[in-house]
Tab-separated table of C-alpha atoms in Angstrom:
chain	number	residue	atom	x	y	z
A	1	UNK	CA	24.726	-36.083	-21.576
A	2	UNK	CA	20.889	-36.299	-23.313
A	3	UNK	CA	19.606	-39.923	-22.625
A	4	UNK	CA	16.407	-41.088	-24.799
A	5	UNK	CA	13.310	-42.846	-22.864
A	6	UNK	CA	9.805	-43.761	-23.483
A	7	UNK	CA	6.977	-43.803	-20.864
A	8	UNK	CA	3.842	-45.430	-21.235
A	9	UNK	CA	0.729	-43.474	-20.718
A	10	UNK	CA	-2.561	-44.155	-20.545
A	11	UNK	CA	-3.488	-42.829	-24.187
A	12	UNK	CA	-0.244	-43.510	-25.895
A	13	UNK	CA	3.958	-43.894	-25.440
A	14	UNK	CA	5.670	-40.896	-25.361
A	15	UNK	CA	9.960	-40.562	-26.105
A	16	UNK	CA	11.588	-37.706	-24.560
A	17	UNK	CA	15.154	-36.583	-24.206
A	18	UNK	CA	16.394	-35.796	-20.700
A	19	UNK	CA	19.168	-34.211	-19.692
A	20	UNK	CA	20.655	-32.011	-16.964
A	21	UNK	CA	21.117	-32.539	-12.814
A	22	UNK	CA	18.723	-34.553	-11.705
A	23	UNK	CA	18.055	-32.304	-8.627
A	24	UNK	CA	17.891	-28.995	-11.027
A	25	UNK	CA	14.413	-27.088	-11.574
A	26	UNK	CA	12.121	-29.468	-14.213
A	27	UNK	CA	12.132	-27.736	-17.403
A	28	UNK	CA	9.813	-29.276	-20.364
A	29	UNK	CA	10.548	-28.429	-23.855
A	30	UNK	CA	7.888	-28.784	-26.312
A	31	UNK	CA	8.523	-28.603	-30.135
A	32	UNK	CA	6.132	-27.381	-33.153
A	33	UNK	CA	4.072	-29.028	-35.856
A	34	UNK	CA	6.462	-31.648	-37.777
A	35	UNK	CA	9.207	-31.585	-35.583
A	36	UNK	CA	10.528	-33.799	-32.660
A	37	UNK	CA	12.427	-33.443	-29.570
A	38	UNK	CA	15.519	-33.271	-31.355
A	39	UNK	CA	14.990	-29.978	-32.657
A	40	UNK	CA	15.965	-28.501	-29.089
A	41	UNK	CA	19.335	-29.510	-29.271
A	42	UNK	CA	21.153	-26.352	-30.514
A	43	UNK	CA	19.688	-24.565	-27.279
A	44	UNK	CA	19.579	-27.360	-25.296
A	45	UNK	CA	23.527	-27.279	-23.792
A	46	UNK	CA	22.631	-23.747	-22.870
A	47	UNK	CA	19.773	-24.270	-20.824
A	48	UNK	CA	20.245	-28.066	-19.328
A	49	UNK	CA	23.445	-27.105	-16.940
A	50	UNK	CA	20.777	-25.271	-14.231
A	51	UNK	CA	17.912	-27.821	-15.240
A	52	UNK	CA	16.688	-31.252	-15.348
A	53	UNK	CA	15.043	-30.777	-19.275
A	54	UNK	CA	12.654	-33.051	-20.557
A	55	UNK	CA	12.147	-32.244	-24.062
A	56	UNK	CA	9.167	-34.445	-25.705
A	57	UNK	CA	8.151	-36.171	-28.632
A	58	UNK	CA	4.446	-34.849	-28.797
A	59	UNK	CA	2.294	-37.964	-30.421
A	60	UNK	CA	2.402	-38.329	-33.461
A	61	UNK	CA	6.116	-37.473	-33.965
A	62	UNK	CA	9.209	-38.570	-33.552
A	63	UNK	CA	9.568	-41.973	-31.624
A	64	UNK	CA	6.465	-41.200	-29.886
A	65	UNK	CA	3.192	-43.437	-30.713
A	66	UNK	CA	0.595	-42.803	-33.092
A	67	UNK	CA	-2.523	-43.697	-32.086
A	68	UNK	CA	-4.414	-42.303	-34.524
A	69	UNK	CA	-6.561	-39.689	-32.273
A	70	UNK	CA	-4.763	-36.356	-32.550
A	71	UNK	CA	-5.300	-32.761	-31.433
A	72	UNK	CA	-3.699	-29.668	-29.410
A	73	UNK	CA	-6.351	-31.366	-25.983
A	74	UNK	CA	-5.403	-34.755	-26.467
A	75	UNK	CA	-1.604	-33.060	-26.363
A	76	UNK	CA	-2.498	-31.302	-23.843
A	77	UNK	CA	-3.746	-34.117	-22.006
A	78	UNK	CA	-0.296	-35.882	-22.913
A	79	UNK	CA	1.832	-33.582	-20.647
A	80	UNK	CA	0.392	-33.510	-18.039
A	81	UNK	CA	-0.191	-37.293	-17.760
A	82	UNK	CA	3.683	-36.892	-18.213
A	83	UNK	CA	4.015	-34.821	-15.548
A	84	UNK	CA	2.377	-37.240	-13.349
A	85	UNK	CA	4.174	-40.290	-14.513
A	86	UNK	CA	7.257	-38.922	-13.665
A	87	UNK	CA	6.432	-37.207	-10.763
A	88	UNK	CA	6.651	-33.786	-11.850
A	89	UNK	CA	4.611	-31.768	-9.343
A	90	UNK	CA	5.322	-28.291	-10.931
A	91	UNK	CA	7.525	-26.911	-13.803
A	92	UNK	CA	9.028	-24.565	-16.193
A	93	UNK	CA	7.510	-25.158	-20.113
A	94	UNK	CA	8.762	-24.037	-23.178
A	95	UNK	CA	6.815	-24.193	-26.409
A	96	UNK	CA	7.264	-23.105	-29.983
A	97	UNK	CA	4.343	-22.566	-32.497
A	98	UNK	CA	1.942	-25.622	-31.938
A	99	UNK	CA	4.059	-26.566	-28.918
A	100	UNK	CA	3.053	-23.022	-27.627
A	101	UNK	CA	-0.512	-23.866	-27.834
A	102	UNK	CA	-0.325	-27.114	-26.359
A	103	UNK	CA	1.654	-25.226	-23.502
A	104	UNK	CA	-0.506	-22.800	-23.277
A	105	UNK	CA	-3.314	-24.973	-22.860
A	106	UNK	CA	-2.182	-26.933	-20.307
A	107	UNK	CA	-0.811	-23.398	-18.837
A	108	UNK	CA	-4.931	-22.656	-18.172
A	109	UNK	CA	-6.091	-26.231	-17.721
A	110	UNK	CA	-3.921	-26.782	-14.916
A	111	UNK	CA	-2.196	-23.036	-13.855
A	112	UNK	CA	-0.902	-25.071	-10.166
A	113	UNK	CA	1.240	-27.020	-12.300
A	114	UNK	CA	3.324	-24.567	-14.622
A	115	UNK	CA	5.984	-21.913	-12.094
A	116	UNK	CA	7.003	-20.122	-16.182
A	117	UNK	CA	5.914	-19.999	-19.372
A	118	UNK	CA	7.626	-19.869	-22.426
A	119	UNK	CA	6.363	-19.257	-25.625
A	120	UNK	CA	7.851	-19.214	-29.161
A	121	UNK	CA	6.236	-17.069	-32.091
A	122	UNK	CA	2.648	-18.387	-31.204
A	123	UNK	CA	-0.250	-16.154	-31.630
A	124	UNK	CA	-3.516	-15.780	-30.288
A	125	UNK	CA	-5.466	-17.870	-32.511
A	126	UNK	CA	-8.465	-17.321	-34.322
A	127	UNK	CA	-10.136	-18.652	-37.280
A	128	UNK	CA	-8.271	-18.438	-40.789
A	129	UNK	CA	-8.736	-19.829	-44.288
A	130	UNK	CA	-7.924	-23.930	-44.394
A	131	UNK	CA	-4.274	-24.796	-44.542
A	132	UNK	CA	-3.037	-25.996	-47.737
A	133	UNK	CA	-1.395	-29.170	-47.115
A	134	UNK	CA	0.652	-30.809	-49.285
A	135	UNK	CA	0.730	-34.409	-50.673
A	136	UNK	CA	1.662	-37.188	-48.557
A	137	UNK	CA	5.183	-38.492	-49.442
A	138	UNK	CA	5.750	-41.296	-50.361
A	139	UNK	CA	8.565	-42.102	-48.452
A	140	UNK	CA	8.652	-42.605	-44.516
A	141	UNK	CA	8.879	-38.952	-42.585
A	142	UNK	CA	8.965	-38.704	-38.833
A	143	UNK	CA	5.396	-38.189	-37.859
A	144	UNK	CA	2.272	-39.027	-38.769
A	145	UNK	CA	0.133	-37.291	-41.783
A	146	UNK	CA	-3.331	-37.942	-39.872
A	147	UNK	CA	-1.959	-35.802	-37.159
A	148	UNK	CA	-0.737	-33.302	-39.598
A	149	UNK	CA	-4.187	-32.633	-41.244
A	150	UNK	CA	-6.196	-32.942	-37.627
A	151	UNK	CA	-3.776	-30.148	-35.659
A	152	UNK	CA	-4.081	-28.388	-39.147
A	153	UNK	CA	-8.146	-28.151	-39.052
A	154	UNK	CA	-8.035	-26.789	-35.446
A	155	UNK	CA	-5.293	-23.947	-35.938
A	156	UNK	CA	-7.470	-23.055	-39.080
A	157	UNK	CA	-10.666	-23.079	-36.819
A	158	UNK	CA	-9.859	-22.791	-33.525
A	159	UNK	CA	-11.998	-23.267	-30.117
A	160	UNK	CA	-12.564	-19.403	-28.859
A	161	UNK	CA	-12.052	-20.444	-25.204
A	162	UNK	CA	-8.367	-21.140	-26.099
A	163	UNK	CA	-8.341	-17.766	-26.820
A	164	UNK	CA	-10.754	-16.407	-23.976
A	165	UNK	CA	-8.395	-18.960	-21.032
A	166	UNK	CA	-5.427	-16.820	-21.853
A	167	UNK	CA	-6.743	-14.295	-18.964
A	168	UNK	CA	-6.643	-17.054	-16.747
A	169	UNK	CA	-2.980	-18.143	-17.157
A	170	UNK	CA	-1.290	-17.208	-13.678
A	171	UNK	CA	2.703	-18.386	-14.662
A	172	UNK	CA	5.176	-15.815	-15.247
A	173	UNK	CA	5.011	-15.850	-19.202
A	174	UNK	CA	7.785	-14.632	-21.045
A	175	UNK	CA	6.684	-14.398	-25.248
A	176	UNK	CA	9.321	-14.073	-27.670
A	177	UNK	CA	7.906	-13.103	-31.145
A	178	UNK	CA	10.088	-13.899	-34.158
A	179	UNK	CA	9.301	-10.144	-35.952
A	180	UNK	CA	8.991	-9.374	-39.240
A	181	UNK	CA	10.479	-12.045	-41.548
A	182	UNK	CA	7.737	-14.693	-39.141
A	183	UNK	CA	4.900	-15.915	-41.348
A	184	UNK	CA	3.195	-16.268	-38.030
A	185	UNK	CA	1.165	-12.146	-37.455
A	186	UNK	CA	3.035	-10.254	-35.425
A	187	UNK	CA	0.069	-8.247	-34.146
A	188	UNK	CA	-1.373	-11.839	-32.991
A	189	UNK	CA	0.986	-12.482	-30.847
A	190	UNK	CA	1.600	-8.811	-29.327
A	191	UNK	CA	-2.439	-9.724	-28.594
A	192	UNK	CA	-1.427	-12.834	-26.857
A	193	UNK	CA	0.741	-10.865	-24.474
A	194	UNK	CA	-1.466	-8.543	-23.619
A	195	UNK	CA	-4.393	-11.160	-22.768
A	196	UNK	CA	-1.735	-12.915	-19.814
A	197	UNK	CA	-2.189	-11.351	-17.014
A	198	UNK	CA	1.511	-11.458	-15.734
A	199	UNK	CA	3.732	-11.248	-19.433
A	200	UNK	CA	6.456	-9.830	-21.247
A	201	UNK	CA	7.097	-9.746	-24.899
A	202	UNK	CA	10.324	-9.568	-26.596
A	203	UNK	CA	11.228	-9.747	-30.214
A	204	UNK	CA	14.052	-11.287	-31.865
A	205	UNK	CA	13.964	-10.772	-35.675
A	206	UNK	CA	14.821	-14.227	-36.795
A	207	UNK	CA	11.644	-15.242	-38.398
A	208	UNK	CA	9.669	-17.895	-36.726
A	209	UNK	CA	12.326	-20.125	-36.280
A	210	UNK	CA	13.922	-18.383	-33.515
A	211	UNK	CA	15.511	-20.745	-30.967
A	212	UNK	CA	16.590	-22.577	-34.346
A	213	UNK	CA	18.076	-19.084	-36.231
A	214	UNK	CA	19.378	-17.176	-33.487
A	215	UNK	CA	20.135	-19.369	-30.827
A	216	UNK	CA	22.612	-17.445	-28.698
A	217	UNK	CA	19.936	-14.408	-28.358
A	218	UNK	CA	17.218	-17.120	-27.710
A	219	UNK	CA	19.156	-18.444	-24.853
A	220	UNK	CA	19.871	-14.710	-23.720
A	221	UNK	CA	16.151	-13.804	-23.143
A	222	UNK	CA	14.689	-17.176	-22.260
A	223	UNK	CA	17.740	-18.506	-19.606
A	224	UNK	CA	17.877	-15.316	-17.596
A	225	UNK	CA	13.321	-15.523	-17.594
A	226	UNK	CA	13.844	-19.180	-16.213
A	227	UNK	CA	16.463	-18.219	-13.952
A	228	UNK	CA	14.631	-15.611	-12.207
């Protein structure tokens, strides 16, 4: 059974989907750019029965709040006032593309709070030409176009210390790269590997929609990692 909350933090309301014992190993599940909690689902039986999963609506999606003030920090800063408003000393986090970097942020911002790391088809960034972002719909979508363009700008110019804090990430990190159909360089993320100290990589060719296209091998690689 998933049920669907809100908590209030200090910056904004998140909604997350939580599922699994309630005395099983906290696992938080964080989703990419345009997406919502939701999008965990077709893993999510697999991986709730051995923990209590907490998969979030990052802001600016979903049923989360939009405040306006967006960016992989202020996401950043999201979970892990999450993690403290539910009493979440330490846990296992799962992120795919943008929800990679946010996890990997707070991976080096806060390394006592993260046991292992999962991350989905996420590369180290660097700088690239500007995103070319299409018009804004006119009808209602499920998150916010200002957060869209601002995540957007710092992907296509990132801060190098994202890049340089890998080497101090000290959770077990297990990266799972989506190989050759991925728009997402492969060589990027064998880089990000390499720069965690303690990390494996494993490739699933599904493109960079793994957990999403392949499902059953996702949960194959990633619940055995958590398990561990």
């Amino acid at each position: 059974m998933t049920d669907v909350r809100t908590v209030d933090l200090p910056d904004v309301t998140l909604a997350y989907r939580e599922s699994g014992p309630a005395d099983g190993p906290p696992l938080v599940l964080l989703h990419a750019l345009g997406e919502r909690a939701s999008d965990w689902d077709v893993v999510l039986p697999a991986l709730a029965p051995g923990h209590h999963v907490h998969a979030l609506d990052l802001r600016g999606h979903g049923d989360s709040g939009r405040p306006g003030a967006y960016g992989l920090p202020e996401m950043r800063d999201d979970v892990l006032a999450f993690l403290d408003a539910l009493g979440l000393d330490r846990v296992d986090l799962v992120g795919h593309s943008m929800g990679g970097a946010v996890a990997y942020l707070l991976a080096q911002a806060a390394p006592q709070r993260v046991h292992r790391l999962v991350l989905e088809d996420i590369p180290a960034l660097y700088p690239r030409p500007a995103s070319a972002l299409p018009d804004e719909p006119d009808e209602d979508v499920h998150f916010d176009w200002a957060m869209v363009r601002a995540v957007r700008a710092q992907l296509d110019d990132p801060d190098p210390a994202w890049r340089e804090g890998l080497a101090g990430i000290t959770a077990r990190t297990l990266v799972v790269a989506g190989g050759s159909a991925s728009h997402v360089p492969q060589e990027r993320i064998a880089e990000l590997a390499r720069r965690i100290p303690d990390c494996r990589l494993v490739t699933i060719e599904a493109g960079h929609l793994v957990h999403g296209a392949r499902p059953e091998e996702f949960v194959a690689v990633v619940a055995p990692f958590l398990s561990e």
